[in-house]
């Protein structure tokens, strides 16, 4: 069973702090990794994608990928109350033609 | 994400009713998906269509019947549903089965 694991949280951080969200996956051959944000009652929206080992930065967001350890993380710098949401990790399995597998998501709460 | 639209946004139906959910994407993508999202559970992939051919069916009960008449439209036909089928049903599209997926706003379904 191919799996994507996330700590469900809630993860609570004060405004201005760095929030660190982690995700592990079971399929060593996975090639594509995505972070989505989902506000309550809304649909998921893409934050970042990452395909290579290392860091990828986009504004306040940094995705980190370590294929050897099979984890991908998302750092949110200068966290804002508007960042409070559920963050979904999604992984493409190595089997050709297989769609993304999503984790259960981590709920982040940023207090002002 | 206005690139993927879903109708209706809310639906209440009895267990003996027949209804259909509609999804339309304006992004020029060639893969479309149906997901189910229940409370406290991860996104569950239901169906994948690539170039209008169904390429994945994750053991979904036959009371859910998908239809993809062309690459821009996707339907989910519902009949004799159960109360446990109440959930948020999300449509997504992507350029290919392993590429970034963009979600519609979802249909909130309540089965009485």
XYZ file of N, CA and C in Angstrom:
672
model
N 0.839 -1.182 0.000
C 0.000 0.000 0.000
C 0.885 1.247 0.000
N 0.786 2.026 -1.070
C 1.564 3.249 -1.155
C 0.920 4.287 -0.270
N 1.744 4.956 0.554
C 1.189 5.886 1.521
C 1.952 7.189 1.572
N 1.220 8.193 1.999
C 1.777 9.511 2.281
C 1.318 9.862 3.694
N 2.280 10.114 4.576
C 1.971 10.344 5.980
C 2.248 11.782 6.384
N 1.306 12.340 7.104
C 1.471 13.680 7.673
C 0.954 13.671 9.102
N 1.572 14.463 9.963
C 1.048 14.676 11.301
C -0.195 15.551 11.183
N -1.323 15.066 11.717
C -2.580 15.785 11.525
C -2.652 17.093 12.292
N -1.795 17.235 13.325
C -1.802 18.457 14.111
C -2.936 18.468 15.121
N -3.399 19.656 15.566
C -3.027 20.931 14.966
C -1.637 21.407 15.377
N -1.002 22.099 14.448
C 0.264 22.748 14.699
C -0.039 24.212 14.988
N 0.337 24.652 16.159
C 0.050 26.029 16.562
C 1.337 26.830 16.654
N 1.373 27.969 15.975
C 2.542 28.846 16.032
C 2.065 30.282 16.201
N 2.876 31.108 16.850
C 2.502 32.524 16.974
C 2.797 33.275 15.682
N 2.098 34.348 15.493
C 2.308 35.191 14.316
C 3.772 35.617 14.229
N 4.337 35.525 13.036
C 5.723 35.902 12.808
C 6.713 34.768 12.939
N 6.285 33.644 13.473
C 7.175 32.492 13.658
C 7.277 31.686 12.367
N 8.187 30.720 12.382
C 8.315 29.793 11.249
C 7.492 28.538 11.550
N 6.652 28.179 10.605
C 5.879 26.944 10.717
C 6.551 25.885 9.857
N 6.729 24.697 10.414
C 7.385 23.603 9.702
C 6.430 22.426 9.586
N 6.131 22.059 8.362
C 5.188 20.974 8.090
C 5.942 19.846 7.400
N 5.714 18.620 7.862
C 6.475 17.493 7.348
C 5.593 16.424 6.710
N 6.197 15.690 5.813
C 5.469 14.660 5.071
C 6.454 13.553 4.719
N 6.069 12.314 4.947
C 6.901 11.186 4.514
C 6.101 10.327 3.551
N 6.800 9.640 2.676
C 6.128 8.821 1.680
C 6.813 7.473 1.579
N 6.074 6.488 1.115
C 6.583 5.118 1.159
C 7.226 4.656 -0.144
N 6.820 5.264 -1.266
C 7.327 4.804 -2.557
C 8.647 5.489 -2.895
N 9.736 4.749 -2.823
C 11.051 5.328 -3.022
C 11.231 5.897 -4.433
N 10.459 5.392 -5.374
C 10.592 5.854 -6.756
C 9.771 7.085 -7.098
N 9.106 7.684 -6.127
C 8.272 8.857 -6.384
C 9.096 9.992 -6.972
N 8.489 10.730 -7.896
C 9.221 11.737 -8.641
C 8.730 13.168 -8.437
N 7.448 13.328 -8.152
C 6.873 14.678 -8.069
C 6.184 14.847 -6.729
N 6.340 16.057 -6.167
C 5.841 16.302 -4.818
C 5.172 17.670 -4.794
N 4.039 17.732 -4.122
C 3.246 18.958 -4.148
C 2.748 19.299 -2.754
N 2.636 20.574 -2.485
C 1.979 21.064 -1.271
C 0.759 21.886 -1.688
N -0.371 21.518 -1.081
C -1.617 22.248 -1.292
C -2.071 22.834 0.042
N -2.760 23.942 -0.038
C -3.383 24.559 1.133
C -4.897 24.480 0.953
N -5.590 24.122 2.025
C -7.047 24.024 1.963
C -7.652 24.745 3.158
N -8.357 25.813 2.868
C -9.108 26.499 3.912
C -10.400 25.735 4.173
N -10.915 25.882 5.372
C -12.117 25.153 5.774
C -13.263 25.422 4.802
N -13.854 24.376 4.293
C -14.981 24.500 3.383
C -14.613 24.839 1.957
N -13.322 24.961 1.679
C -12.864 25.300 0.331
C -12.112 24.131 -0.292
N -11.779 24.266 -1.563
C -11.034 23.214 -2.250
C -9.531 23.482 -2.116
N -8.713 22.461 -2.314
C -7.255 22.630 -2.203
C -6.716 23.550 -3.298
N -5.737 24.364 -2.933
C -5.063 25.211 -3.907
C -3.565 24.945 -3.818
N -2.923 24.894 -4.969
C -1.503 24.569 -5.030
C -0.659 25.698 -4.443
N 0.281 25.310 -3.577
C 1.256 26.267 -3.065
C 2.559 26.110 -3.816
N 3.076 24.870 -3.837
C 4.373 24.642 -4.461
C 4.463 23.212 -4.976
N 5.318 23.044 -5.961
C 5.707 21.716 -6.422
C 7.219 21.636 -6.340
N 7.739 20.423 -6.136
C 9.183 20.234 -6.073
C 9.507 18.875 -6.654
N 10.583 18.818 -7.424
C 10.913 17.594 -8.135
C 12.333 17.091 -7.836
N 13.218 18.006 -7.365
C 14.615 17.647 -7.147
C 14.975 17.804 -5.681
N 15.960 17.044 -5.249
C 16.447 17.167 -3.876
C 16.906 18.587 -3.591
N 16.671 19.038 -2.358
C 17.120 20.359 -1.967
C 15.952 21.245 -1.619
N 16.199 22.537 -1.661
C 15.207 23.531 -1.285
C 14.685 24.274 -2.507
N 13.422 24.658 -2.406
C 12.813 25.510 -3.428
C 12.034 26.589 -2.696
N 12.338 27.835 -3.004
C 11.727 28.947 -2.284
C 10.774 29.719 -3.180
N 9.668 30.145 -2.585
C 8.703 30.991 -3.290
C 8.083 31.914 -2.256
N 8.597 33.141 -2.199
C 8.093 34.085 -1.204
C 8.372 33.604 0.202
N 7.348 33.523 1.018
C 7.531 33.074 2.406
C 7.577 31.555 2.534
N 7.359 30.860 1.441
C 7.299 29.403 1.464
C 8.589 28.775 0.939
N 9.049 27.718 1.627
C 10.189 26.935 1.159
C 9.838 25.463 1.258
N 9.940 24.779 0.143
C 9.755 23.326 0.137
C 11.129 22.674 0.166
N 11.235 21.601 0.945
C 12.493 20.876 1.051
C 12.226 19.406 0.728
N 13.059 18.853 -0.116
C 12.895 17.463 -0.522
C 14.164 16.674 -0.241
N 13.997 15.506 0.371
C 15.104 14.592 0.621
C 14.640 13.202 0.198
N 15.002 12.823 -1.020
C 14.524 11.547 -1.558
C 15.148 10.367 -0.843
N 16.379 10.503 -0.380
C 17.034 9.388 0.315
C 16.300 9.041 1.608
N 15.811 10.062 2.284
C 15.080 9.861 3.535
C 13.574 9.814 3.317
N 13.162 10.020 2.093
C 11.742 9.944 1.714
C 10.881 10.909 2.526
N 11.318 12.145 2.582
C 10.453 13.130 3.204
C 10.508 14.435 2.417
N 9.416 15.143 2.549
C 9.312 16.476 1.957
C 8.679 17.377 3.013
N 9.182 18.585 3.119
C 8.677 19.493 4.137
C 8.332 20.848 3.523
N 7.547 21.586 4.259
C 7.168 22.945 3.856
C 7.415 23.874 5.039
N 8.220 24.899 4.804
C 8.464 25.920 5.817
C 7.715 27.184 5.422
N 7.040 27.761 6.398
C 6.357 29.038 6.180
C 7.000 30.050 7.109
N 7.679 31.022 6.518
C 8.329 32.057 7.327
C 7.360 33.184 7.602
N 7.601 33.890 8.719
C 6.757 35.035 9.077
C 5.280 34.643 8.981
N 4.916 33.598 9.678
C 3.542 33.075 9.610
C 2.519 34.152 9.956
N 1.429 34.132 9.211
C 0.338 35.080 9.394
C -0.943 34.326 9.759
N -1.851 34.987 10.467
C -3.134 34.314 10.764
C -3.825 33.801 9.511
N -3.625 34.469 8.382
C -4.242 34.020 7.132
C -3.639 32.721 6.607
N -2.523 32.293 7.192
C -1.934 31.009 6.819
C -2.628 29.844 7.520
N -3.499 30.144 8.461
C -4.219 29.088 9.187
C -5.092 28.311 8.208
N -4.792 27.041 8.058
C -5.473 26.190 7.074
C -4.957 24.769 7.261
N -5.461 23.870 6.444
C -4.918 22.510 6.392
C -4.002 22.405 5.184
N -2.820 21.854 5.403
C -1.827 21.737 4.338
C -1.709 20.274 3.929
N -1.916 20.037 2.646
C -1.928 18.687 2.101
C -0.653 18.432 1.318
N -0.036 17.313 1.622
C 1.123 16.850 0.863
C 0.623 15.849 -0.170
N 1.108 15.949 -1.389
C 0.712 15.017 -2.448
C 1.954 14.510 -3.159
N 1.940 13.236 -3.478
C 3.112 12.590 -4.073
C 2.678 11.790 -5.294
N 3.451 11.896 -6.341
C 3.208 11.083 -7.517
C 3.981 9.777 -7.366
N 3.282 8.655 -7.467
C 3.937 7.364 -7.346
C 4.752 7.082 -8.596
N 5.681 6.205 -8.461
C 6.601 5.950 -9.557
C 5.961 5.189 -10.702
N 4.841 4.521 -10.429
C 4.188 3.731 -11.472
C 3.605 4.673 -12.509
N 3.945 4.433 -13.768
C 3.521 5.329 -14.829
C 2.007 5.406 -14.910
N 1.505 6.599 -15.091
C 0.081 6.803 -15.262
C -0.699 6.860 -13.975
N -0.056 6.717 -12.856
C -0.760 6.755 -11.585
C -0.907 8.190 -11.122
N -2.096 8.507 -10.634
C -2.352 9.867 -10.192
C -1.703 10.107 -8.826
N -1.830 11.339 -8.350
C -1.237 11.736 -7.082
C -1.908 11.027 -5.903
N -1.130 10.805 -4.861
C -1.645 10.299 -3.599
C -1.510 11.415 -2.569
N -2.589 11.693 -1.866
C -2.597 12.777 -0.891
C -2.476 12.236 0.530
N -1.778 13.001 1.382
C -1.785 12.735 2.810
C -3.059 13.283 3.430
N -3.243 13.014 4.725
C -4.456 13.462 5.417
C -4.448 14.954 5.693
N -3.251 15.553 5.638
C -3.155 16.979 5.871
C -2.785 17.323 7.295
N -2.097 18.448 7.454
C -1.744 19.002 8.764
C -2.464 20.319 8.932
N -3.178 20.448 10.049
C -3.885 21.697 10.322
C -2.948 22.662 11.028
N -2.798 23.832 10.467
C -1.943 24.874 11.026
C -2.810 25.990 11.584
N -2.477 26.418 12.796
C -3.169 27.542 13.413
C -2.133 28.591 13.803
N -2.284 29.786 13.251
C -1.365 30.883 13.545
C -2.118 31.902 14.393
N -1.616 32.130 15.596
C -2.301 33.036 16.516
C -1.673 34.426 16.466
N -2.542 35.431 16.528
C -2.065 36.821 16.471
C -1.801 37.360 17.867
N -9.997 29.000 -7.907
C -9.474 28.644 -9.228
C -10.621 28.587 -10.226
N -10.807 29.633 -11.008
C -11.937 29.692 -11.925
C -11.704 28.818 -13.141
N -10.496 28.229 -13.274
C -10.230 27.372 -14.410
C -11.002 26.081 -14.369
N -11.456 25.674 -13.186
C -12.236 24.446 -13.041
C -13.519 24.811 -12.299
N -14.639 24.563 -12.929
C -15.929 24.886 -12.316
C -16.719 23.616 -12.037
N -17.528 23.680 -10.993
C -18.359 22.540 -10.626
C -19.769 23.009 -10.317
N -20.737 22.233 -10.755
C -22.133 22.503 -10.419
C -22.847 21.187 -10.102
N -23.806 21.207 -9.174
C -24.106 22.332 -8.308
C -23.063 22.462 -7.202
N -23.112 23.544 -6.456
C -22.178 23.705 -5.338
C -22.681 22.974 -4.090
N -23.989 22.862 -3.990
C -24.590 22.146 -2.860
C -25.711 21.269 -3.404
N -25.859 20.083 -2.804
C -26.888 19.150 -3.259
C -27.373 18.328 -2.082
N -28.685 18.292 -1.929
C -29.315 17.424 -0.935
C -30.180 16.433 -1.698
N -29.988 15.172 -1.450
C -30.767 14.174 -2.158
C -31.160 13.016 -1.245
N -32.273 12.407 -1.585
C -32.715 11.225 -0.874
C -32.034 9.995 -1.438
N -32.134 8.904 -0.707
C -31.429 7.687 -1.109
C -31.974 7.080 -2.397
N -33.178 7.463 -2.772
C -33.755 6.887 -3.998
C -33.600 7.804 -5.212
N -33.046 8.981 -4.998
C -32.905 9.947 -6.091
C -31.779 9.575 -7.049
N -31.849 10.177 -8.236
C -30.744 10.140 -9.195
C -30.360 11.576 -9.508
N -29.085 11.871 -9.378
C -28.592 13.208 -9.669
C -27.243 13.085 -10.362
N -26.793 14.201 -10.931
C -25.484 14.229 -11.570
C -24.701 15.459 -11.135
N -23.410 15.268 -10.924
C -22.495 16.372 -10.671
C -21.748 16.664 -11.973
N -21.515 17.961 -12.207
C -20.850 18.365 -13.437
C -19.560 19.111 -13.130
N -18.560 18.851 -13.933
C -17.278 19.546 -13.815
C -16.856 19.988 -15.205
N -16.328 21.199 -15.293
C -15.833 21.725 -16.568
C -14.500 22.416 -16.328
N -13.519 22.108 -17.169
C -12.223 22.775 -17.034
C -11.910 23.579 -18.287
N -11.345 24.768 -18.053
C -11.056 25.719 -19.129
C -9.548 25.924 -19.264
N -8.778 24.921 -18.886
C -7.324 25.060 -18.821
C -6.609 24.318 -19.945
N -7.364 23.658 -20.800
C -6.742 22.907 -21.883
C -6.066 21.627 -21.427
N -6.443 21.152 -20.255
C -5.852 19.936 -19.706
C -6.447 18.688 -20.360
N -5.731 17.573 -20.234
C -6.259 16.344 -20.825
C -6.484 15.237 -19.810
N -6.369 15.540 -18.521
C -6.677 14.567 -17.485
C -7.637 15.206 -16.486
N -8.626 14.435 -16.044
C -9.613 14.930 -15.087
C -9.858 13.872 -14.025
N -10.250 14.333 -12.847
C -10.339 13.461 -11.673
C -11.589 13.766 -10.853
N -12.090 12.733 -10.203
C -13.076 12.912 -9.143
C -12.467 12.431 -7.837
N -12.619 13.262 -6.784
C -12.203 12.919 -5.437
C -13.396 13.033 -4.500
N -13.328 12.260 -3.429
C -14.281 12.388 -2.340
C -13.506 12.819 -1.103
N -14.049 13.809 -0.388
C -13.406 14.249 0.844
C -14.433 14.237 1.968
N -14.267 13.280 2.877
C -15.119 13.183 4.060
C -14.378 13.791 5.235
N -15.141 14.146 6.251
C -14.538 14.743 7.444
C -13.527 13.773 8.058
N -12.403 14.311 8.482
C -11.366 13.547 9.185
C -10.694 12.502 8.309
N -10.897 12.549 7.014
C -10.278 11.566 6.126
C -9.491 12.281 5.034
N -8.466 11.608 4.488
C -7.734 12.235 3.384
C -8.574 12.240 2.113
N -8.135 13.018 1.177
C -8.763 12.999 -0.137
C -8.726 11.582 -0.698
N -9.871 11.103 -1.158
C -9.941 9.764 -1.725
C -10.135 9.887 -3.229
N -9.169 9.390 -3.975
C -9.297 9.403 -5.425
C -10.358 8.394 -5.850
N -11.288 8.853 -6.673
C -12.347 7.964 -7.140
C -12.077 7.499 -8.573
N -11.940 8.455 -9.469
C -11.781 8.125 -10.893
C -10.757 9.061 -11.526
N -10.053 8.517 -12.520
C -9.127 9.316 -13.323
C -9.459 9.099 -14.786
N -9.560 10.179 -15.528
C -9.726 10.109 -16.969
C -8.544 10.809 -17.624
N -7.930 10.144 -18.582
C -6.856 10.743 -19.348
C -7.213 10.614 -20.818
N -7.249 11.744 -21.510
C -7.663 11.772 -22.916
C -8.996 11.047 -23.088
N -9.909 11.314 -22.146
C -11.290 10.814 -22.184
C -11.412 9.319 -21.938
N -10.310 8.658 -21.624
C -10.370 7.238 -21.288
C -10.206 7.097 -19.772
N -11.028 6.232 -19.174
C -10.881 6.021 -17.737
C -9.646 5.183 -17.488
N -8.707 5.728 -16.744
C -7.461 5.008 -16.503
C -7.342 4.510 -15.076
N -8.229 4.948 -14.211
C -8.150 4.491 -12.833
C -9.543 4.532 -12.202
N -9.833 3.479 -11.468
C -11.102 3.375 -10.763
C -10.791 2.709 -9.441
N -10.799 3.484 -8.376
C -10.344 2.974 -7.087
C -11.430 2.269 -6.309
N -11.938 1.179 -6.863
C -12.913 0.330 -6.161
C -14.086 1.144 -5.647
N -14.578 2.001 -6.488
C -15.708 2.835 -6.106
C -17.003 2.057 -6.332
N -17.960 2.147 -5.396
C -19.232 1.432 -5.582
C -19.925 1.839 -6.874
N -20.681 0.907 -7.436
C -21.317 1.142 -8.732
C -22.413 2.197 -8.678
N -22.808 2.626 -7.484
C -23.804 3.692 -7.394
C -23.215 5.045 -7.822
N -21.894 5.081 -8.016
C -21.218 6.242 -8.595
C -20.792 5.859 -10.010
N -21.216 6.638 -10.992
C -20.918 6.317 -12.376
C -20.356 7.549 -13.077
N -19.078 7.518 -13.476
C -18.497 8.690 -14.127
C -18.744 8.673 -15.629
N -18.649 9.869 -16.199
C -18.775 10.018 -17.643
C -17.895 11.171 -18.090
N -17.120 10.942 -19.130
C -16.240 11.992 -19.642
C -16.461 12.107 -21.148
N -17.409 12.938 -21.584
C -17.742 13.029 -23.008
C -16.664 13.699 -23.851
N -15.861 14.558 -23.241
C -14.745 15.198 -23.941
C -13.732 15.655 -22.894
N -12.619 16.189 -23.337
C -11.532 16.494 -22.400
C -11.853 17.659 -21.476
N -12.924 18.391 -21.738
C -13.252 19.554 -20.908
C -14.349 19.285 -19.892
N -15.065 18.195 -20.054
C -16.223 17.937 -19.210
C -16.137 16.575 -18.534
N -16.584 16.568 -17.292
C -16.606 15.333 -16.512
C -17.865 15.339 -15.667
N -18.547 14.204 -15.656
C -19.771 14.075 -14.873
C -19.610 12.943 -13.870
N -20.355 13.047 -12.780
C -20.468 11.946 -11.829
C -21.949 11.717 -11.584
N -22.441 10.591 -12.111
C -23.851 10.260 -11.966
C -24.057 9.480 -10.674
N -25.061 9.895 -9.915
C -25.311 9.341 -8.589
C -26.681 8.668 -8.548
N -26.758 7.472 -7.989
C -28.068 6.842 -7.822
C -28.047 5.909 -6.628
N -29.147 5.880 -5.926
C -29.336 5.061 -4.717
C -28.165 5.198 -3.755
N -27.805 6.449 -3.441
C -26.700 6.685 -2.522
C -27.102 6.383 -1.087
N -26.081 6.278 -0.246
C -26.260 6.009 1.170
C -25.859 7.253 1.976
N -26.345 7.378 3.191
C -25.965 8.550 4.003
C -24.454 8.701 4.160
N -23.720 7.600 4.185
C -22.255 7.700 4.333
C -21.571 8.252 3.089
N -22.328 8.436 2.022
C -21.778 9.060 0.815
C -21.792 10.580 0.915
N -22.370 11.103 1.964
C -22.362 12.551 2.181
C -20.922 13.005 2.347
N -20.517 13.982 1.547
C -19.122 14.424 1.552
C -18.978 15.610 0.601
N -17.757 16.107 0.527
C -17.406 17.105 -0.480
C -16.807 16.364 -1.666
N -17.387 16.565 -2.835
C -16.880 15.912 -4.037
C -16.136 16.949 -4.875
N -14.877 16.643 -5.098
C -13.990 17.577 -5.779
C -13.600 17.044 -7.145
N -13.615 17.939 -8.098
C -13.121 17.651 -9.437
C -11.779 18.355 -9.597
N -10.878 17.743 -10.324
C -9.587 18.366 -10.602
C -9.187 18.056 -12.030
N -8.271 18.858 -12.553
C -7.734 18.575 -13.878
C -6.234 18.831 -13.873
N -5.546 18.208 -14.838
C -4.110 18.417 -14.980
C -3.710 18.168 -16.420
N -2.498 18.583 -16.750
C -2.020 18.385 -18.103
C -1.818 16.902 -18.402
N -1.421 16.158 -17.392
C -1.247 14.721 -17.509
C -1.499 14.086 -16.161
N -1.592 12.749 -16.097
C -1.975 12.070 -14.848
C -1.010 12.294 -13.691
N 0.220 12.694 -13.934
C 1.144 12.901 -12.824
C 1.547 14.360 -12.667
N 0.871 15.243 -13.370
C 1.203 16.664 -13.302
C 0.396 17.377 -12.219
N 0.709 18.630 -12.013
C 0.000 19.438 -11.016
C -1.490 19.431 -11.280
N -2.254 19.184 -10.241
C -3.708 19.161 -10.362
C -4.303 20.463 -9.839
N -5.297 20.932 -10.554
C -6.021 22.146 -10.159
C -7.454 21.754 -9.856
N -7.917 22.198 -8.696
C -9.205 21.751 -8.191
C -10.313 22.752 -8.469
N -11.505 22.217 -8.653
C -12.699 23.036 -8.668
C -13.150 23.320 -7.247
N -14.217 24.106 -7.084
C -14.670 24.492 -5.748
C -15.376 23.383 -4.985
N -15.771 22.326 -5.673
C -16.404 21.199 -4.994
C -17.916 21.283 -4.948
N -18.529 20.128 -4.773
C -19.972 20.014 -4.526
C -20.145 19.392 -3.151
N -20.837 20.105 -2.283
C -21.124 19.585 -0.939
C -22.408 18.769 -1.041
N -22.303 17.464 -0.859
C -23.429 16.546 -1.020
C -23.915 16.033 0.321
N -25.221 16.092 0.517
C -25.842 15.532 1.717
C -26.897 14.522 1.276
N -26.742 13.294 1.732
C -27.692 12.230 1.404
C -28.538 11.941 2.634
N -29.837 12.100 2.472
C -30.742 11.899 3.613
C -31.400 10.535 3.564
